[in-house]
PDB file of C-alpha atoms in Angstrom:
ATOM      1  CA  MET W  19      12.828 -73.100   4.375  1.00 45.00           C
ATOM      2  CA  SER W  20       9.409 -72.113   3.301  1.00 52.00           C
ATOM      3  CA  SER W  21      10.507 -69.464   0.779  1.00 57.00           C
ATOM      4  CA  PHE W  22      12.842 -71.751  -1.154  1.00 57.00           C
ATOM      5  CA  ASN W  23      11.872 -71.796  -4.828  1.00 60.00           C
ATOM      6  CA  GLY W  24      14.446 -74.162  -6.205  1.00 59.00           C
ATOM      7  CA  GLN W  25      16.244 -71.835  -8.584  1.00 69.00           C
ATOM      8  CA  ASN W  26      19.865 -72.535  -9.022  1.00 82.00           C
ATOM      9  CA  PHE W  27      22.739 -70.268 -10.021  1.00 82.00           C
ATOM     10  CA  GLN W  28      22.482 -70.874 -13.782  1.00 85.00           C
ATOM     11  CA  ASP W  29      18.790 -69.987 -13.752  1.00 86.00           C
ATOM     12  CA  ARG W  30      19.521 -66.699 -12.001  1.00 85.00           C
ATOM     13  CA  GLN W  31      22.352 -65.932 -14.443  1.00 89.00           C
ATOM     14  CA  ALA W  32      20.116 -66.674 -17.409  1.00 88.00           C
ATOM     15  CA  ALA W  33      17.348 -64.458 -16.015  1.00 90.00           C
ATOM     16  CA  ALA W  34      19.805 -61.592 -15.447  1.00 92.00           C
ATOM     17  CA  ALA W  35      21.236 -61.957 -18.956  1.00 94.00           C
ATOM     18  CA  SER W  36      17.779 -61.980 -20.526  1.00 94.00           C
ATOM     19  CA  ALA W  37      16.821 -58.885 -18.492  1.00 96.00           C
ATOM     20  CA  ARG W  38      19.954 -57.111 -19.766  1.00 95.00           C
ATOM     21  CA  LYS W  39      19.119 -58.102 -23.354  1.00 92.00           C
ATOM     22  CA  GLU W  40      15.545 -56.856 -22.964  1.00 93.00           C
ATOM     23  CA  GLN W  41      16.744 -53.570 -21.494  1.00 94.00           C
ATOM     24  CA  LEU W  42      19.280 -53.132 -24.314  1.00 91.00           C
ATOM     25  CA  ALA W  43      16.598 -53.929 -26.888  1.00 89.00           C
ATOM     26  CA  LYS W  44      14.279 -51.397 -25.275  1.00 88.00           C
ATOM     27  CA  PHE W  45      17.052 -48.779 -25.326  1.00 83.00           C
ATOM     28  CA  LEU W  46      17.916 -49.492 -28.964  1.00 81.00           C
ATOM     29  CA  ALA W  47      14.243 -49.481 -29.980  1.00 78.00           C
ATOM     30  CA  ARG W  48      13.711 -45.900 -28.908  1.00 81.00           C
ATOM     31  CA  PRO W  49      13.259 -43.402 -31.748  1.00 78.00           C
ATOM     32  CA  ALA W  50      16.157 -41.333 -33.035  1.00 80.00           C
ATOM     33  CA  PRO W  51      16.329 -37.574 -32.288  1.00 77.00           C
ATOM     34  CA  ASP W  52      15.469 -36.756 -35.901  1.00 85.00           C
ATOM     35  CA  ASP W  53      12.394 -39.028 -35.922  1.00 85.00           C
ATOM     36  CA  PRO W  54       9.231 -37.125 -36.999  1.00 86.00           C
ATOM     37  CA  ALA W  55       7.307 -38.232 -33.888  1.00 86.00           C
ATOM     38  CA  VAL W  56      10.112 -36.986 -31.635  1.00 87.00           C
ATOM     39  CA  LEU W  57      10.311 -33.711 -33.538  1.00 90.00           C
ATOM     40  CA  GLU W  58       6.526 -33.322 -33.326  1.00 92.00           C
ATOM     41  CA  ARG W  59       6.530 -33.891 -29.543  1.00 92.00           C
ATOM     42  CA  GLN W  60       9.424 -31.459 -29.207  1.00 93.00           C
ATOM     43  CA  ALA W  61       7.529 -28.837 -31.254  1.00 94.00           C
ATOM     44  CA  LYS W  62       4.430 -29.336 -29.068  1.00 96.00           C
ATOM     45  CA  ARG W  63       6.509 -28.917 -25.917  1.00 97.00           C
ATOM     46  CA  GLN W  64       8.095 -25.787 -27.368  1.00 97.00           C
ATOM     47  CA  ALA W  65       4.641 -24.375 -28.247  1.00 97.00           C
ATOM     48  CA  VAL W  66       3.385 -25.105 -24.726  1.00 97.00           C
ATOM     49  CA  LEU W  67       6.482 -23.457 -23.269  1.00 98.00           C
ATOM     50  CA  GLU W  68       6.028 -20.359 -25.448  1.00 98.00           C
ATOM     51  CA  ALA W  69       2.322 -20.138 -24.564  1.00 97.00           C
ATOM     52  CA  ARG W  70       3.195 -20.437 -20.871  1.00 98.00           C
ATOM     53  CA  THR W  71       5.820 -17.710 -21.247  1.00 98.00           C
ATOM     54  CA  ILE W  72       3.301 -15.435 -22.978  1.00 98.00           C
ATOM     55  CA  ARG W  73       0.684 -16.066 -20.267  1.00 98.00           C
ATOM     56  CA  THR W  74       3.245 -15.366 -17.570  1.00 98.00           C
ATOM     57  CA  ALA W  75       4.275 -12.124 -19.264  1.00 98.00           C
ATOM     58  CA  GLU W  76       0.624 -11.069 -19.629  1.00 98.00           C
ATOM     59  CA  ARG W  77      -0.027 -11.905 -15.977  1.00 98.00           C
ATOM     60  CA  GLU W  78       3.010  -9.888 -14.914  1.00 98.00           C
ATOM     61  CA  ALA W  79       1.896  -6.972 -17.094  1.00 98.00           C
ATOM     62  CA  ARG W  80      -1.600  -7.059 -15.541  1.00 98.00           C
ATOM     63  CA  ARG W  81      -0.081  -7.258 -12.069  1.00 98.00           C
ATOM     64  CA  ALA W  82       2.255  -4.340 -12.808  1.00 97.00           C
ATOM     65  CA  ALA W  83      -0.645  -2.291 -14.212  1.00 97.00           C
ATOM     66  CA  ALA W  84      -2.754  -3.075 -11.143  1.00 97.00           C
ATOM     67  CA  GLU W  85       0.118  -2.122  -8.848  1.00 97.00           C
ATOM     68  CA  ALA W  86       0.681   1.119 -10.764  1.00 97.00           C
ATOM     69  CA  GLU W  87      -3.039   1.905 -10.571  1.00 98.00           C
ATOM     70  CA  ALA W  88      -3.070   1.152  -6.846  1.00 98.00           C
ATOM     71  CA  ALA W  89       0.010   3.324  -6.333  1.00 97.00           C
ATOM     72  CA  ALA W  90      -1.600   6.173  -8.283  1.00 97.00           C
ATOM     73  CA  ARG W  91      -4.808   5.782  -6.269  1.00 98.00           C
ATOM     74  CA  ARG W  92      -2.843   5.777  -3.000  1.00 98.00           C
ATOM     75  CA  ALA W  93      -0.934   8.874  -4.136  1.00 97.00           C
ATOM     76  CA  ALA W  94      -4.195  10.635  -5.037  1.00 97.00           C
ATOM     77  CA  GLU W  95      -5.723   9.648  -1.692  1.00 97.00           C
ATOM     78  CA  GLU W  96      -2.632  10.884   0.127  1.00 97.00           C
ATOM     79  CA  LEU W  97      -2.735  14.153  -1.810  1.00 97.00           C
ATOM     80  CA  ALA W  98      -6.433  14.568  -0.999  1.00 97.00           C
ATOM     81  CA  ARG W  99      -5.721  13.786   2.653  1.00 97.00           C
ATOM     82  CA  GLN W 100      -2.907  16.347   2.708  1.00 97.00           C
ATOM     83  CA  GLU W 101      -5.173  18.953   1.086  1.00 97.00           C
ATOM     84  CA  ALA W 102      -7.912  18.184   3.618  1.00 97.00           C
ATOM     85  CA  LEU W 103      -5.401  18.551   6.449  1.00 97.00           C
ATOM     86  CA  LYS W 104      -4.201  21.872   5.018  1.00 97.00           C
ATOM     87  CA  ALA W 105      -7.778  23.121   4.654  1.00 97.00           C
ATOM     88  CA  GLU W 106      -8.594  21.994   8.185  1.00 97.00           C
ATOM     89  CA  GLU W 107      -5.469  23.692   9.525  1.00 97.00           C
ATOM     90  CA  ALA W 108      -6.347  26.883   7.620  1.00 96.00           C
ATOM     91  CA  ALA W 109      -9.881  26.785   9.047  1.00 96.00           C
ATOM     92  CA  ARG W 110      -8.486  26.292  12.549  1.00 97.00           C
ATOM     93  CA  GLU W 111      -6.049  29.164  12.048  1.00 97.00           C
ATOM     94  CA  THR W 112      -8.856  31.402  10.748  1.00 97.00           C
ATOM     95  CA  ALA W 113     -11.017  30.490  13.742  1.00 96.00           C
ATOM     96  CA  ARG W 114      -8.105  31.188  16.079  1.00 97.00           C
ATOM     97  CA  GLN W 115      -7.475  34.571  14.430  1.00 97.00           C
ATOM     98  CA  GLU W 116     -11.175  35.435  14.695  1.00 96.00           C
ATOM     99  CA  GLU W 117     -11.157  34.425  18.351  1.00 96.00           C
ATOM    100  CA  LEU W 118      -8.080  36.560  18.993  1.00 96.00           C
ATOM    101  CA  ALA W 119      -9.689  39.506  17.187  1.00 96.00           C
ATOM    102  CA  LEU W 120     -12.873  39.044  19.248  1.00 96.00           C
ATOM    103  CA  LYS W 121     -10.858  38.911  22.467  1.00 96.00           C
ATOM    104  CA  ALA W 122      -8.955  42.041  21.448  1.00 95.00           C
ATOM    105  CA  ALA W 123     -12.238  43.835  20.624  1.00 95.00           C
ATOM    106  CA  LEU W 124     -13.715  42.781  23.974  1.00 96.00           C
ATOM    107  CA  GLU W 125     -10.587  43.983  25.732  1.00 96.00           C
ATOM    108  CA  VAL W 126     -10.800  47.347  23.943  1.00 96.00           C
ATOM    109  CA  GLU W 127     -14.486  47.586  24.868  1.00 96.00           C
ATOM    110  CA  ARG W 128     -13.774  46.778  28.530  1.00 96.00           C
ATOM    111  CA  LYS W 129     -10.981  49.333  28.562  1.00 96.00           C
ATOM    112  CA  ALA W 130     -13.305  51.945  27.077  1.00 95.00           C
ATOM    113  CA  GLU W 131     -15.964  51.149  29.727  1.00 96.00           C
ATOM    114  CA  ARG W 132     -13.336  51.282  32.463  1.00 96.00           C
ATOM    115  CA  ASP W 133     -12.013  54.596  31.134  1.00 95.00           C
ATOM    116  CA  ALA W 134     -15.590  55.941  30.962  1.00 94.00           C
ATOM    117  CA  ARG W 135     -16.216  54.910  34.589  1.00 95.00           C
ATOM    118  CA  TYR W 136     -12.928  56.498  35.608  1.00 96.00           C
ATOM    119  CA  ALA W 137     -13.758  59.693  33.734  1.00 94.00           C
ATOM    120  CA  ALA W 138     -17.269  59.780  35.296  1.00 94.00           C
ATOM    121  CA  ARG W 139     -15.815  59.221  38.759  1.00 94.00           C
ATOM    122  CA  LYS W 140     -13.284  61.981  38.188  1.00 93.00           C
ATOM    123  CA  ALA W 141     -16.014  64.287  36.862  1.00 92.00           C
ATOM    124  CA  ARG W 142     -18.131  63.584  39.969  1.00 92.00           C
ATOM    125  CA  LYS W 143     -15.124  64.253  42.164  1.00 91.00           C
ATOM    126  CA  VAL W 144     -14.378  67.532  40.364  1.00 90.00           C
ATOM    127  CA  ALA W 145     -18.068  68.474  40.563  1.00 89.00           C
ATOM    128  CA  ARG W 146     -18.124  67.782  44.309  1.00 89.00           C
ATOM    129  CA  LYS W 147     -14.998  69.848  44.834  1.00 87.00           C
ATOM    130  CA  ALA W 148     -16.536  72.661  42.829  1.00 87.00           C
ATOM    131  CA  GLU W 149     -19.758  72.330  44.858  1.00 85.00           C
ATOM    132  CA  ILE W 150     -17.843  72.408  48.105  1.00 84.00           C
ATOM    133  CA  LYS W 151     -15.767  75.354  46.933  1.00 81.00           C
ATOM    134  CA  ARG W 152     -18.861  77.308  46.004  1.00 79.00           C
ATOM    135  CA  TYR W 153     -20.263  76.997  49.517  1.00 78.00           C
ATOM    136  CA  ARG W 154     -17.100  78.096  51.290  1.00 71.00           C
TER     137      ARG W 154
END
């Protein structure tokens, strides 16, 4: 066996016991909860935690303000778009009304011309009948 190191059972037991003693000594050597160094580290951690909480709250407040501003801007843009659509629709309706009025005026004018032609034709017919009657 190439990995044989020659340790026997008592050596392994002694090593395990010394490791347990060292671990127990390390555990017992740690500072008590009311030790000033422990309290100082705890105060530092608490200060860091409070600062982080404040930064998070500030970040959330900025984000909420930005979202509110964006929502207000979107609402204003939507209102402006609606107003533009209403104005465009009103302009289209006005143009349509003007076109209808123009068509109606043209129709009245055509009717007047047609009536004038009819009246002239009738007058010529009456004049011819009168002319014919005079020569009979």
